[in-house]
Amino acid sequence: MSTFSSLPLIDSLKATLREQGLAQTTEVQAKALPALLDGRSSVVVSQTGSGKTLVYLLPVLQILKKLEEDTVPVRNPGSPRALVLVPSRELGEQVAKVFKTFTHNTRLRVRSVLGGRKRAQERETVGRLLEVLVATPGRLEQLLDQGSVRLDDLRLLVFDEADQLLDRGFVPVALKALASAPGEVQLIMASATMPQGLRKAVRELFDREPLWVETKRAQRTVSTLKTRNVRITKEGRMVALRQELDRDRKSLTILFVNSRKQADRVCEWLDTEGHGYAIYRGELEAKERRDNLQRFREGKVRLLVATDLAGRGLDIAGVLRVINVNLPRDPELYLHRVGRTARAGRPGLVVNLVGEKDAEIFKTIQAL
């Protein structure tokens, strides 16, 4: 299948897809959606920017809407029928926003508990009727322990950016969620990479062999991404960065570094060069990160200096360029970084500043 209209979707979802100008499915959507719409538990592995959010969003909303139409509406506050686990607040906000776009026509209720707000506020958020809950593992566990969230009506459980969720110790929380569910739950795991630890988690969580959907270019870069590799000396990094920024001063660009120290160094240099920028790294308060990201998203600044916190899941449509000021030490992190551009069939450029000590990792990256 290559179009959404050829899928057995309910009219309200098809209407929203038309409103959003979405007609053609991506490879992963064409491969995964028929089975997921049929209620099959699945593991979906596909490169960043390939449309994995819709892979689980459409089945979740369709299955829940059909359940409601079969005269089985939600009756108890704080009891979601679908739970979407995400690794970070920022990704959770993004996912919830996409869900809400698709619920204008389906009239289903989506709420999120992601940390960063007072617990009383989040208890109030889930203290109402809802069909879909988007949550980070830590905050979900707190609300489960307090009894503010109950999963006795759970029908679908989604793990988004599952490879990063693994680092957050989500398996115990997921097992607790499944133990609370009344019957069989459809599990959907979405990830850009499939490290060995995640394969182990699949065996723990899925009580039967899931359908595995892996695209041809899974764990590879997308075809619309262009790459420029710039060889540099230790002293020439900022000279090369100046040249790259001078090539294009208008496009939204993410400058990736590996550490707080490197981020500070780049920010100091940008200050001296007179470039406007925002910074996005883990040591900042959640509100400051969110505000900085919003300034960048709205184009108020054209540069975002970021650690790998920004390499996972964030979808900013206008990002046309990624510059790896410092190459990551892990090829999986490289895939996540470059996935911030060239998303959903759009073009993008990655520029790699390749230093003398980068030979080994650069050889691995070239294979991608």
Coordinates of C-alpha atoms in Angstrom, one line a residue:
M1 CA 0.0 0.0 0.0
S2 CA 1.3 3.4 -0.9
T3 CA -1.5 5.8 0.1
F4 CA -3.5 6.4 3.3
S5 CA -6.7 6.3 1.4
S6 CA -6.1 2.6 0.6
L7 CA -5.8 1.7 4.2
P8 CA -8.9 0.6 6.2
L9 CA -9.0 3.8 8.3
I10 CA -12.1 5.3 9.8
D11 CA -13.4 8.5 8.1
S12 CA -12.4 10.9 10.8
L13 CA -8.8 9.9 10.5
K14 CA -8.8 10.0 6.8
A15 CA -10.3 13.5 7.0
T16 CA -7.5 14.7 9.3
L17 CA -4.9 13.2 7.0
R18 CA -6.3 15.1 4.1
E19 CA -6.4 18.3 6.2
Q20 CA -2.7 17.8 7.0
G21 CA -1.9 17.2 3.3
L22 CA -0.8 13.7 3.9
A23 CA -1.6 11.3 1.1
Q24 CA 1.4 9.0 0.5
T25 CA 2.6 6.6 3.1
T26 CA 6.3 6.2 3.9
E27 CA 7.9 2.7 3.6
V28 CA 7.5 2.0 7.3
Q29 CA 3.9 3.1 7.4
A30 CA 3.0 1.0 4.4
K31 CA 4.7 -2.1 6.0
A32 CA 3.5 -1.7 9.5
L33 CA 0.0 -0.1 9.5
P34 CA -2.1 -3.0 8.2
A35 CA -1.0 -5.3 10.9
L36 CA -1.2 -2.7 13.7
L37 CA -4.7 -1.7 12.6
D38 CA -5.6 -5.3 12.9
G39 CA -4.4 -5.4 16.5
R40 CA -1.1 -7.1 16.1
S41 CA 1.7 -6.5 18.6
S42 CA 4.7 -5.2 16.7
V43 CA 8.3 -4.0 16.9
V44 CA 9.0 -1.3 14.3
V45 CA 12.6 -0.3 13.5
S46 CA 13.1 2.5 11.0
Q47 CA 15.4 5.4 10.5
T48 CA 14.6 8.7 12.2
G49 CA 12.3 11.0 10.2
S50 CA 10.5 8.1 8.5
G51 CA 7.1 8.7 10.0
K52 CA 7.0 6.3 13.0
T53 CA 4.8 8.5 15.1
L54 CA 1.8 8.0 12.7
V55 CA 2.6 4.2 12.6
Y56 CA 1.3 3.9 16.2
L57 CA -0.9 7.0 16.4
L58 CA -3.3 5.9 13.7
P59 CA -3.9 2.4 15.1
V60 CA -4.3 3.8 18.6
L61 CA -6.9 6.3 17.7
Q62 CA -8.8 3.9 15.3
I63 CA -9.0 1.1 17.8
L64 CA -10.1 3.3 20.6
K65 CA -12.7 5.1 18.5
K66 CA -14.1 1.8 17.3
L67 CA -14.3 0.7 20.9
E68 CA -16.2 3.8 21.9
E69 CA -18.6 3.4 19.0
D70 CA -19.3 -0.1 20.1
T71 CA -21.0 1.5 23.1
V72 CA -18.0 1.0 25.4
P73 CA -17.0 4.6 26.3
V74 CA -14.5 5.4 29.0
R75 CA -16.2 5.6 32.4
N76 CA -13.5 6.1 35.0
P77 CA -11.2 9.1 35.4
G78 CA -7.5 8.4 35.3
S79 CA -8.0 5.1 33.4
P80 CA -6.4 5.5 29.9
R81 CA -7.0 2.9 27.3
A82 CA -3.8 3.7 25.5
L83 CA -0.5 4.5 27.2
V84 CA 2.5 6.0 25.2
L85 CA 5.8 5.9 27.1
V86 CA 8.4 8.4 25.9
P87 CA 12.0 9.1 27.2
S88 CA 11.8 12.8 27.7
R89 CA 9.4 15.7 28.4
E90 CA 10.2 17.4 25.1
L91 CA 9.4 14.4 23.0
G92 CA 6.3 13.8 25.1
E93 CA 5.1 17.3 24.4
Q94 CA 5.7 16.8 20.7
V95 CA 3.9 13.5 20.6
A96 CA 0.9 14.8 22.5
K97 CA 0.7 17.7 20.1
V98 CA 0.5 15.4 17.1
F99 CA -2.1 13.3 18.9
K100 CA -4.3 16.3 19.6
T101 CA -4.1 17.3 15.9
F102 CA -5.7 14.0 15.0
T103 CA -8.3 14.1 17.8
H104 CA -10.2 17.2 16.4
N105 CA -12.2 14.8 14.3
T106 CA -12.1 11.6 16.4
R107 CA -13.0 13.5 19.6
L108 CA -10.8 11.4 21.8
R109 CA -9.1 12.9 24.9
V110 CA -5.3 13.0 25.1
R111 CA -3.4 14.0 28.3
S112 CA 0.3 14.0 29.2
V113 CA 2.2 13.6 32.5
L114 CA 5.9 14.3 31.8
G115 CA 7.4 15.8 34.9
G116 CA 8.5 19.4 35.1
R117 CA 5.2 20.4 36.7
K118 CA 4.0 20.2 40.2
R119 CA 2.7 16.7 41.1
A120 CA -0.6 18.2 42.2
Q121 CA -1.0 19.6 38.7
E122 CA -0.3 16.3 37.0
R123 CA -2.7 14.5 39.4
E124 CA -5.3 17.0 38.4
T125 CA -4.5 16.4 34.7
V126 CA -5.2 12.6 35.0
G127 CA -8.1 13.1 37.4
R128 CA -10.5 13.4 34.5
L129 CA -11.8 11.1 31.7
L130 CA -9.2 10.3 29.0
E131 CA -8.5 7.8 26.3
V132 CA -4.8 8.3 25.7
L133 CA -2.0 9.1 28.2
V134 CA 1.5 10.2 27.1
A135 CA 4.0 9.7 29.9
T136 CA 7.6 9.5 30.9
P137 CA 8.4 6.4 32.9
G138 CA 9.4 8.1 36.2
R139 CA 6.3 10.3 36.4
L140 CA 4.0 7.4 35.4
E141 CA 5.4 5.2 38.2
Q142 CA 4.8 7.9 40.8
L143 CA 1.2 8.3 39.7
L144 CA 0.6 4.6 39.6
D145 CA 2.0 4.2 43.1
Q146 CA -0.2 7.1 44.3
G147 CA -3.3 5.5 42.7
S148 CA -3.9 8.6 40.5
V149 CA -3.5 6.5 37.4
R150 CA -5.1 3.1 37.0
L151 CA -4.5 0.8 34.1
D152 CA -7.4 -1.6 34.6
D153 CA -8.8 -0.6 31.2
L154 CA -5.5 -0.6 29.2
R155 CA -5.8 -1.9 25.7
L156 CA -2.6 -0.5 23.9
L157 CA 0.9 0.2 25.2
V158 CA 3.4 2.1 23.0
F159 CA 7.1 2.5 23.6
D160 CA 8.4 5.5 21.5
E161 CA 12.1 5.9 21.0
A162 CA 12.5 2.6 22.7
D163 CA 16.3 2.5 22.5
Q164 CA 16.5 5.6 24.6
L165 CA 13.8 4.4 26.9
L166 CA 16.0 1.5 27.7
D167 CA 18.5 3.9 29.3
R168 CA 15.7 5.2 31.6
G169 CA 15.0 1.8 33.1
F170 CA 11.5 1.6 31.5
V171 CA 11.2 -2.2 31.6
P172 CA 10.2 -2.4 35.3
V173 CA 7.6 0.3 34.8
A174 CA 6.3 -1.4 31.6
L175 CA 6.0 -4.7 33.4
K176 CA 4.1 -3.0 36.3
A177 CA 1.7 -1.4 33.7
L178 CA 1.1 -4.8 32.0
A179 CA 0.5 -6.5 35.4
S180 CA -2.2 -3.9 36.0
A181 CA -4.0 -4.5 32.7
P182 CA -7.1 -6.7 32.8
G183 CA -6.3 -8.8 29.7
E184 CA -4.2 -8.9 26.6
V185 CA -2.6 -5.6 25.6
Q186 CA -1.4 -4.7 22.1
L187 CA 2.2 -3.7 22.4
I188 CA 3.9 -1.4 19.9
M189 CA 7.6 -0.7 20.1
A190 CA 9.1 2.0 17.8
S191 CA 12.8 2.7 17.5
A192 CA 15.4 4.0 15.1
T193 CA 18.0 1.4 16.2
M194 CA 17.8 -2.0 17.8
P195 CA 20.7 -2.5 20.2
Q196 CA 21.1 -5.9 21.9
G197 CA 19.7 -4.6 25.2
L198 CA 16.5 -3.7 23.5
R199 CA 16.1 -7.2 21.9
K200 CA 16.3 -8.5 25.5
A201 CA 13.6 -6.1 26.6
V202 CA 11.4 -7.4 23.8
R203 CA 11.7 -10.9 25.1
E204 CA 10.8 -9.7 28.6
L205 CA 7.8 -7.6 27.6
F206 CA 6.1 -9.5 24.7
D207 CA 4.4 -12.7 25.8
R208 CA 4.4 -14.0 22.2
E209 CA 6.7 -13.3 19.2
P210 CA 5.7 -9.9 17.8
L211 CA 5.6 -8.9 14.2
W212 CA 9.0 -7.4 13.3
V213 CA 8.9 -4.5 10.8
E214 CA 12.3 -3.2 9.7
T215 CA 12.7 -1.0 6.7
K216 CA 15.5 -1.5 4.1
R217 CA 17.3 1.6 5.4
A218 CA 16.8 0.9 9.1
Q219 CA 19.9 2.0 11.0
R220 CA 21.0 3.9 7.9
T221 CA 20.7 7.5 6.9
V222 CA 17.7 8.6 4.7
S223 CA 18.2 9.0 0.9
T224 CA 17.3 12.7 1.0
L225 CA 20.2 13.5 3.3
K226 CA 23.3 15.0 1.7
T227 CA 26.6 14.8 3.6
R228 CA 29.7 17.0 3.5
N229 CA 32.8 15.8 5.4
V230 CA 35.3 18.5 6.2
R231 CA 38.8 17.4 7.4
I232 CA 40.2 19.7 10.1
T233 CA 43.2 20.1 12.3
K234 CA 42.8 20.5 16.1
E235 CA 43.3 24.2 15.8
G236 CA 41.1 24.6 12.7
R237 CA 37.7 23.5 14.1
M238 CA 36.3 27.0 14.5
V239 CA 37.8 28.2 11.2
A240 CA 35.9 25.4 9.5
L241 CA 32.7 26.2 11.5
R242 CA 32.9 29.8 10.4
Q243 CA 33.2 28.8 6.8
E244 CA 30.2 26.5 7.0
L245 CA 28.0 29.0 8.7
D246 CA 29.0 31.6 6.1
R247 CA 27.8 29.3 3.4
D248 CA 24.2 29.6 4.7
R249 CA 23.2 32.1 7.4
K250 CA 19.5 31.7 7.0
S251 CA 18.7 28.0 7.5
L252 CA 17.8 26.6 10.8
T253 CA 20.9 24.7 11.9
I254 CA 21.7 22.4 14.9
L255 CA 25.3 22.4 16.0
F256 CA 26.0 19.1 17.9
V257 CA 28.7 18.7 20.5
N258 CA 29.5 15.9 22.9
S259 CA 29.8 17.6 26.2
R260 CA 28.8 20.6 28.3
K261 CA 32.4 21.9 28.0
Q262 CA 32.3 21.7 24.2
A263 CA 28.9 23.4 24.2
D264 CA 30.3 26.3 26.3
R265 CA 33.2 26.7 24.0
V266 CA 31.0 26.9 20.9
C267 CA 28.7 29.4 22.6
E268 CA 31.6 31.6 23.6
W269 CA 32.8 31.5 20.0
L270 CA 29.4 32.3 18.6
D271 CA 29.1 35.3 21.0
T272 CA 32.4 36.7 19.7
E273 CA 31.3 36.1 16.1
G274 CA 27.9 37.9 16.7
H275 CA 25.7 34.9 15.9
G276 CA 22.4 34.5 17.7
Y277 CA 21.7 31.1 19.1
A278 CA 19.9 29.0 21.7
I279 CA 21.4 26.2 23.8
Y280 CA 19.9 22.8 24.5
R281 CA 21.5 20.4 27.0
G282 CA 20.7 18.3 30.0
E283 CA 22.0 20.6 32.7
L284 CA 19.5 23.3 31.9
E285 CA 16.2 23.6 33.8
A286 CA 13.3 22.0 31.8
K287 CA 11.6 25.3 31.3
E288 CA 14.7 26.9 30.0
R289 CA 15.3 24.0 27.6
R290 CA 11.7 24.2 26.4
D291 CA 11.8 28.0 25.9
N292 CA 15.1 27.8 24.0
L293 CA 13.7 25.1 21.8
Q294 CA 10.6 27.2 21.1
R295 CA 12.8 30.2 20.1
F296 CA 14.6 28.0 17.7
R297 CA 11.5 26.3 16.4
E298 CA 9.9 29.8 15.7
G299 CA 13.0 31.0 13.9
K300 CA 13.8 33.7 16.4
V301 CA 17.4 32.3 16.4
R302 CA 18.8 30.2 13.6
L303 CA 21.3 28.2 15.5
L304 CA 20.8 25.6 18.2
V305 CA 23.8 24.4 20.1
A306 CA 23.0 21.0 21.4
T307 CA 24.3 17.8 23.1
D308 CA 22.8 14.4 22.2
L309 CA 19.7 15.3 24.3
A310 CA 18.4 16.9 21.1
G311 CA 19.3 14.0 19.0
R312 CA 16.3 11.9 20.0
G313 CA 12.9 12.2 18.5
L314 CA 12.6 16.0 18.2
D315 CA 10.8 17.0 15.0
I316 CA 11.4 20.6 13.9
A317 CA 10.2 20.9 10.3
G318 CA 12.5 23.8 9.3
V319 CA 15.8 22.2 10.2
L320 CA 17.7 22.1 6.9
R321 CA 21.2 21.5 8.3
V322 CA 23.0 19.6 11.0
I323 CA 26.7 20.3 11.8
N324 CA 28.6 17.9 13.9
V325 CA 31.1 20.3 15.4
N326 CA 32.3 17.2 17.4
L327 CA 31.6 13.8 16.0
P328 CA 29.8 11.5 18.4
R329 CA 31.6 8.4 19.8
D330 CA 28.7 6.1 19.0
P331 CA 27.4 5.5 15.4
E332 CA 23.8 5.2 16.8
L333 CA 24.1 8.7 18.2
Y334 CA 25.2 9.8 14.7
L335 CA 22.0 8.4 13.2
H336 CA 19.8 10.1 15.8
R337 CA 21.6 13.5 15.2
V338 CA 21.3 13.5 11.5
G339 CA 17.7 12.4 11.8
R340 CA 16.9 15.9 12.9
T341 CA 17.0 17.0 9.3
A342 CA 15.8 15.4 6.0
R343 CA 12.6 14.2 7.7
A344 CA 9.5 12.9 6.0
G345 CA 11.0 13.1 2.6
R346 CA 12.3 16.6 2.9
P347 CA 15.9 17.4 1.9
G348 CA 18.6 18.1 4.5
L349 CA 22.4 18.4 4.9
V350 CA 24.8 17.1 7.5
V351 CA 28.3 18.6 7.8
N352 CA 30.8 16.6 9.7
L353 CA 33.9 18.3 11.0
V354 CA 36.4 15.4 11.0
G355 CA 39.4 15.8 13.3
E356 CA 42.7 13.9 13.4
K357 CA 41.4 11.7 16.3
D358 CA 38.1 10.8 14.6
A359 CA 39.5 8.2 12.1
E360 CA 38.0 5.1 13.8
I361 CA 34.5 6.5 14.4
F362 CA 34.5 8.2 11.0
K363 CA 35.1 4.9 9.2
T364 CA 32.0 3.4 10.9
I365 CA 30.0 6.5 10.1
Q366 CA 30.9 6.4 6.5
A367 CA 29.4 2.9 6.3
L368 CA 26.0 4.5 7.2

